[in-house]
Amino acid sequence: MEASLQKVAVWSCVNLTATIAETMPLAFFPRPRESAPMPSWLEDLGGDGHGLPDWLYQFAVSAMLRGNVYGIAAERDRSRGTPTQIVLQHPDMVGVTLDTEGRPDWRVGGKTVPREDMWHRRVHPVPGRLQGLSPIALQGTTIATGIAALNFGASWFQDGAHPSGILSSDQALDARQAMTAKERFMAAVHGRREPAVLGNGWKYQTIQISPNESQFLETNNYTAAECCRIFGPGYAEIYGYETGGSLTYSNIEQRSLDLLTYAVDPWLVRIERFLSALLPPGQHVKFNRSALVRTDLLTRYRAHAIALQNRFKVVNEVRDLEDEGPVPWGAEPFEGKAPKVAVDDN
């Protein structure tokens, strides 16, 4: 799994999504539209002291690279039987076979794990398969081509992958004379930027080929875009890889919206669904996606004024969004005549 991360495009897509899942605020709703503090067991679902954000990062990495997330349920709710502590496992260490009745027999690191203790969630499911499809396994050739291009590029720039030039003479030379001429020439130019002076009959010709002529850069950019597409639409454009067409961004807010809409949101929805399934019926968790949409100060204040003017927010809610404390008069909808807000379409 880690080998595929050598390709920068793969690492960038996975790390971006996992980091957003790790850092985006996650709210707990015991009742619809009524948030409350997160249950203590959910704050450290892995039970390792690293907290839920660390667990979410691991979840996203496993799901994106392998299409499956595996964990061992170390503790369960006594009344509902759902896990309250899930220790995630490296997907490459997990194996499964089906018994004669079609029930899974799980192994982690070669050791059998009772099926009732195994927590398995999948993405990219197909009929007739217990496990989800692995994007890395399916697109291994594309990723391997990209890594091979990188290795070739490293060899190119380190070793040249070919002679850098030809030192020739119009005189016939035996092997000893050719070696002596080469050694003297190298001694004269090695580590220096000064021009070399050759005697009569000697000629030096470079044969260095640009990496662009070798199609190295084109191959690298193409495979990078293809690797981004493995994880969903939008990633390649967000990173600016050549894809035959690109998204244009008028401002930072629009770029954040495109990132959320076309790339990250499906993964966030999956996480919300899997976590909410651990809670009692009627309860759920939801990411605060507005945290991803950064706006400039003027745009943000205009949005606040419109919300107050139309009375779907109160002053204290707006102040909370701006990390300001509440005021005694800010808990009720604005009753006066709110000033009109000029909206600049440009």
Coordinates of C-alpha atoms in Angstrom, one line a residue:
M1 CA 0.0 0.0 0.0
E2 CA 2.8 2.4 0.9
A3 CA 4.6 1.8 -2.3
S4 CA 1.9 3.5 -4.3
L5 CA 2.4 6.7 -2.2
Q6 CA 5.8 7.1 -3.9
K7 CA 3.8 8.7 -6.8
V8 CA 3.3 12.3 -5.7
A9 CA -0.2 12.5 -7.2
V10 CA -1.4 9.5 -5.3
W11 CA 0.1 10.8 -2.0
S12 CA -1.3 14.3 -2.6
C13 CA -4.9 13.1 -3.3
V14 CA -4.9 10.7 -0.3
N15 CA -3.2 13.1 2.1
L16 CA -5.5 16.0 1.1
T17 CA -8.7 14.0 1.7
A18 CA -7.5 12.4 4.9
T19 CA -6.2 15.7 6.3
I20 CA -9.6 17.4 5.6
A21 CA -11.4 14.5 7.3
E22 CA -9.0 14.8 10.2
T23 CA -9.2 18.6 10.7
M24 CA -12.7 19.4 9.6
P25 CA -15.0 20.0 12.6
L26 CA -17.3 17.1 13.3
A27 CA -20.6 17.7 15.1
F28 CA -22.8 15.2 17.0
F29 CA -26.6 15.5 16.7
P30 CA -28.5 13.4 19.3
R31 CA -31.7 15.0 17.7
P32 CA -32.2 16.6 14.3
R33 CA -30.6 20.1 14.1
E34 CA -29.6 20.0 17.8
S35 CA -25.9 19.5 18.4
A36 CA -24.4 18.3 21.6
P37 CA -20.9 17.4 22.9
M38 CA -19.4 14.3 21.3
P39 CA -19.9 11.1 23.3
S40 CA -16.7 10.3 25.2
W41 CA -16.2 6.9 23.6
L42 CA -16.5 8.5 20.1
E43 CA -13.8 11.1 20.9
D44 CA -11.2 8.3 21.0
L45 CA -12.8 5.6 18.9
G46 CA -9.5 3.8 18.5
G47 CA -8.9 3.7 22.2
D48 CA -5.2 4.5 21.7
G49 CA -5.2 8.1 23.1
H50 CA -4.7 9.7 19.7
G51 CA -8.3 10.8 19.4
L52 CA -10.9 10.6 16.7
P53 CA -9.1 12.9 14.2
D54 CA -6.2 10.5 14.0
W55 CA -8.6 7.6 13.6
L56 CA -10.4 9.4 10.7
Y57 CA -7.1 10.0 8.9
Q58 CA -6.3 6.3 9.1
F59 CA -9.8 5.4 7.9
A60 CA -9.5 7.7 4.9
V61 CA -6.1 6.3 3.9
S62 CA -7.2 2.7 4.1
A63 CA -10.5 3.4 2.2
M64 CA -8.9 5.3 -0.6
L65 CA -6.0 3.0 -1.2
R66 CA -7.5 -0.4 -0.5
G67 CA -11.3 0.2 -0.8
N68 CA -11.7 -1.5 2.6
V69 CA -11.4 -0.5 6.2
Y70 CA -10.8 -3.2 8.8
G71 CA -10.9 -3.0 12.6
I72 CA -11.2 -5.1 15.7
A73 CA -14.1 -4.3 18.0
A74 CA -12.4 -4.1 21.4
E75 CA -15.4 -2.9 23.2
R76 CA -19.2 -2.8 22.6
D77 CA -22.2 -1.0 23.9
R78 CA -24.0 -3.5 26.2
S79 CA -27.5 -2.6 25.2
R80 CA -27.1 -2.2 21.4
G81 CA -24.1 -4.4 20.7
T82 CA -22.5 -1.8 18.4
P83 CA -18.7 -1.2 18.8
T84 CA -17.6 1.7 21.0
Q85 CA -13.9 1.0 20.4
I86 CA -12.5 0.0 17.0
V87 CA -8.8 -0.7 16.6
L88 CA -8.0 -0.2 12.9
Q89 CA -5.8 -2.8 11.2
H90 CA -3.4 -2.4 8.2
P91 CA -5.5 -3.7 5.2
D92 CA -2.5 -5.6 3.8
M93 CA -2.4 -7.7 7.1
V94 CA -6.0 -8.8 6.8
G95 CA -7.1 -11.9 5.0
V96 CA -10.5 -13.6 4.6
T97 CA -11.9 -16.8 3.3
L98 CA -15.5 -18.0 3.2
D99 CA -16.6 -21.2 4.8
T100 CA -19.0 -23.7 3.3
E101 CA -21.9 -21.6 4.4
G102 CA -20.5 -18.4 2.9
R103 CA -19.6 -16.9 6.3
P104 CA -16.2 -15.0 6.5
D105 CA -13.3 -16.4 8.4
W106 CA -10.9 -13.5 9.2
R107 CA -7.2 -13.5 9.9
V108 CA -5.1 -10.5 10.9
G109 CA -1.3 -11.0 10.7
G110 CA -1.9 -14.7 10.2
K111 CA -4.0 -15.0 13.4
T112 CA -7.6 -16.0 13.4
V113 CA -10.0 -13.3 14.6
P114 CA -13.6 -14.2 15.6
R115 CA -16.0 -12.9 13.0
E116 CA -18.1 -11.1 15.6
D117 CA -15.0 -9.1 16.6
M118 CA -14.2 -8.0 13.1
W119 CA -15.4 -4.6 11.9
H120 CA -15.3 -4.2 8.1
R121 CA -16.5 -1.4 5.9
R122 CA -16.0 -1.2 2.2
V123 CA -16.2 1.2 -0.7
H124 CA -16.4 0.3 -4.4
P125 CA -18.6 -2.8 -3.7
V126 CA -19.5 -5.2 -6.4
P127 CA -22.1 -8.0 -6.3
G128 CA -20.8 -11.4 -5.1
R129 CA -17.7 -10.0 -3.4
L130 CA -17.3 -9.5 0.4
Q131 CA -14.5 -7.0 0.0
G132 CA -14.6 -3.7 -1.9
L133 CA -12.5 -3.2 -5.0
S134 CA -9.0 -1.8 -4.3
P135 CA -8.3 1.2 -6.6
I136 CA -4.6 0.7 -6.2
A137 CA -4.8 -2.9 -7.3
L138 CA -7.1 -2.1 -10.2
Q139 CA -4.9 0.8 -11.4
G140 CA -1.6 -0.7 -10.5
T141 CA -0.2 -0.4 -14.1
T142 CA -0.9 3.3 -14.2
I143 CA 0.7 4.0 -10.9
A144 CA 3.7 1.7 -11.7
T145 CA 4.2 3.6 -15.0
G146 CA 4.3 6.9 -13.1
I147 CA 6.8 5.5 -10.6
A148 CA 8.9 4.1 -13.4
A149 CA 8.9 7.5 -15.0
L150 CA 10.1 9.1 -11.8
N151 CA 12.8 6.5 -11.4
F152 CA 13.9 7.1 -15.0
G153 CA 14.0 10.9 -14.3
A154 CA 16.1 10.4 -11.2
S155 CA 18.5 8.2 -13.2
W156 CA 18.6 10.8 -16.0
F157 CA 19.5 13.7 -13.8
Q158 CA 21.9 11.7 -11.6
D159 CA 23.8 9.7 -14.1
G160 CA 22.8 11.2 -17.5
A161 CA 21.7 7.6 -18.5
H162 CA 24.1 8.1 -21.4
P163 CA 27.5 9.7 -22.2
S164 CA 27.3 13.5 -21.8
G165 CA 29.6 14.2 -24.7
I166 CA 32.2 12.9 -27.2
L167 CA 35.9 14.0 -27.2
S168 CA 37.2 13.2 -30.7
S169 CA 40.5 13.6 -32.6
D170 CA 41.3 13.5 -36.2
Q171 CA 44.3 11.3 -35.3
A172 CA 44.3 7.6 -34.8
L173 CA 44.5 6.7 -31.1
D174 CA 45.0 3.4 -29.3
A175 CA 43.2 2.5 -26.1
R176 CA 46.0 3.9 -23.9
Q177 CA 46.2 7.2 -25.7
A178 CA 42.4 7.6 -25.6
M179 CA 42.3 7.0 -21.9
T180 CA 45.1 9.5 -21.3
A181 CA 43.3 12.1 -23.4
K182 CA 40.1 11.5 -21.5
E183 CA 41.7 11.7 -18.0
R184 CA 43.5 15.0 -19.0
F185 CA 40.3 16.5 -20.3
M186 CA 38.3 15.5 -17.2
A187 CA 41.1 16.9 -14.9
A188 CA 40.9 20.2 -16.8
V189 CA 37.1 20.6 -16.7
H190 CA 36.0 18.7 -13.6
G191 CA 34.4 21.1 -11.0
R192 CA 35.0 24.2 -13.1
R193 CA 32.8 26.5 -15.1
E194 CA 35.6 27.8 -17.3
P195 CA 35.7 27.0 -21.0
A196 CA 38.0 24.2 -22.1
V197 CA 40.8 24.9 -24.6
L198 CA 41.5 22.1 -27.0
G199 CA 44.6 21.7 -29.2
N200 CA 44.7 21.2 -32.9
G201 CA 42.7 18.2 -34.1
W202 CA 40.6 17.8 -31.0
K203 CA 36.8 18.4 -30.9
Y204 CA 34.3 18.1 -28.1
Q205 CA 30.6 17.6 -28.8
T206 CA 27.8 17.4 -26.2
I207 CA 25.1 14.8 -26.7
Q208 CA 23.0 15.7 -23.7
I209 CA 19.3 15.4 -24.5
S210 CA 16.7 17.5 -22.7
P211 CA 14.2 15.6 -20.6
N212 CA 11.4 17.2 -22.6
E213 CA 12.8 15.6 -25.7
S214 CA 12.8 12.2 -24.0
Q215 CA 9.1 12.7 -23.2
F216 CA 9.9 12.3 -19.6
L217 CA 7.9 15.4 -18.5
E218 CA 4.9 14.6 -20.7
T219 CA 4.8 11.0 -19.3
N220 CA 5.1 12.2 -15.8
N221 CA 2.3 14.8 -16.1
Y222 CA 0.0 12.3 -17.9
T223 CA 0.4 9.6 -15.3
A224 CA 0.0 12.1 -12.5
A225 CA -3.4 13.2 -13.9
E226 CA -4.4 9.6 -14.4
C227 CA -3.5 8.8 -10.8
C228 CA -5.6 11.7 -9.6
R229 CA -8.6 10.4 -11.5
I230 CA -8.4 7.1 -9.6
F231 CA -9.8 8.8 -6.6
G232 CA -12.6 10.8 -8.3
P233 CA -13.3 13.7 -10.5
G234 CA -11.8 17.1 -9.7
Y235 CA -8.5 16.1 -8.1
A236 CA -6.4 16.5 -11.2
E237 CA -7.8 19.9 -11.9
I238 CA -7.3 21.0 -8.4
Y239 CA -3.7 20.2 -8.5
G240 CA -3.3 21.7 -12.0
Y241 CA -2.2 18.6 -13.9
E242 CA -2.7 18.8 -17.7
T243 CA -5.9 16.9 -18.4
G244 CA -7.2 18.3 -21.7
G245 CA -9.3 20.8 -19.7
S246 CA -9.2 22.5 -16.4
L247 CA -11.4 24.2 -13.9
T248 CA -11.0 27.9 -13.5
Y249 CA -11.1 29.5 -10.2
S250 CA -12.3 33.1 -9.8
N251 CA -11.4 33.2 -6.1
I252 CA -10.4 31.2 -3.1
E253 CA -14.0 30.5 -2.1
Q254 CA -14.8 29.0 -5.5
R255 CA -11.7 26.8 -5.4
S256 CA -12.7 25.5 -2.0
L257 CA -16.2 24.8 -3.2
D258 CA -14.9 22.9 -6.2
L259 CA -12.6 20.9 -4.0
L260 CA -15.5 20.0 -1.7
T261 CA -18.0 19.3 -4.5
Y262 CA -16.0 17.4 -7.0
A263 CA -13.4 15.6 -4.9
V264 CA -13.7 15.3 -1.1
D265 CA -17.4 15.3 -0.3
P266 CA -18.1 11.7 -1.3
W267 CA -15.5 10.5 1.1
L268 CA -16.9 12.7 3.9
V269 CA -20.4 11.3 3.3
R270 CA -19.1 7.7 3.6
I271 CA -17.4 8.6 6.9
E272 CA -20.5 10.2 8.3
R273 CA -22.6 7.2 7.3
F274 CA -20.2 4.7 8.9
L275 CA -19.8 6.6 12.1
S276 CA -23.6 7.3 12.4
A277 CA -24.2 3.6 12.2
L278 CA -22.4 3.2 15.5
L279 CA -24.9 5.5 17.2
P280 CA -28.4 4.8 18.5
P281 CA -31.2 5.3 15.9
G282 CA -32.0 9.0 15.3
Q283 CA -28.5 10.2 16.2
H284 CA -25.9 11.1 13.7
V285 CA -22.7 13.0 13.1
K286 CA -22.0 15.5 10.4
F287 CA -19.0 17.4 9.2
N288 CA -19.1 21.2 9.2
R289 CA -18.3 21.7 5.5
S290 CA -18.5 25.5 5.8
A291 CA -15.1 25.3 7.6
L292 CA -13.5 24.4 4.3
V293 CA -15.0 27.4 2.5
R294 CA -12.7 30.3 3.3
T295 CA -13.9 33.8 2.3
D296 CA -12.4 37.2 2.5
L297 CA -13.5 39.6 5.3
L298 CA -15.8 41.7 3.2
T299 CA -17.6 38.7 1.6
R300 CA -18.0 37.1 5.0
Y301 CA -19.5 40.2 6.6
R302 CA -21.9 40.7 3.7
A303 CA -23.1 37.1 4.2
H304 CA -23.6 37.8 7.9
A305 CA -25.6 40.9 7.1
I306 CA -27.9 39.1 4.7
A307 CA -28.5 36.3 7.2
L308 CA -29.4 38.9 9.9
Q309 CA -31.6 40.9 7.5
N310 CA -33.6 37.8 6.5
R311 CA -33.7 36.6 10.1
F312 CA -32.4 33.1 9.7
K313 CA -29.5 33.9 12.0
V314 CA -29.2 35.9 15.2
V315 CA -26.4 38.1 16.3
N316 CA -24.9 35.6 18.7
E317 CA -24.7 33.0 16.0
V318 CA -22.8 35.3 13.8
R319 CA -20.5 36.4 16.6
D320 CA -19.8 32.7 17.3
L321 CA -18.8 32.2 13.7
E322 CA -16.3 35.1 14.1
D323 CA -15.0 33.6 17.4
E324 CA -16.6 36.4 19.4
G325 CA -18.4 36.0 22.7
P326 CA -22.2 36.4 22.9
V327 CA -24.0 39.7 23.9
P328 CA -27.1 40.0 26.0
W329 CA -29.2 41.4 23.2
G330 CA -27.9 38.9 20.5
A331 CA -30.2 35.9 21.1
E332 CA -33.3 37.1 19.3
P333 CA -33.8 37.8 15.6
F334 CA -33.0 41.3 14.4
E335 CA -36.2 43.4 14.9
G336 CA -35.1 46.8 13.5
K337 CA -34.8 47.8 9.9
A338 CA -31.6 46.2 8.7
P339 CA -29.4 48.2 6.4
K340 CA -29.4 47.0 2.8
V341 CA -26.4 45.1 1.7
A342 CA -24.8 45.8 -1.6
V343 CA -23.9 42.6 -3.4
D344 CA -21.2 42.9 -5.9
D345 CA -21.8 40.2 -8.6
N346 CA -18.2 40.7 -9.8

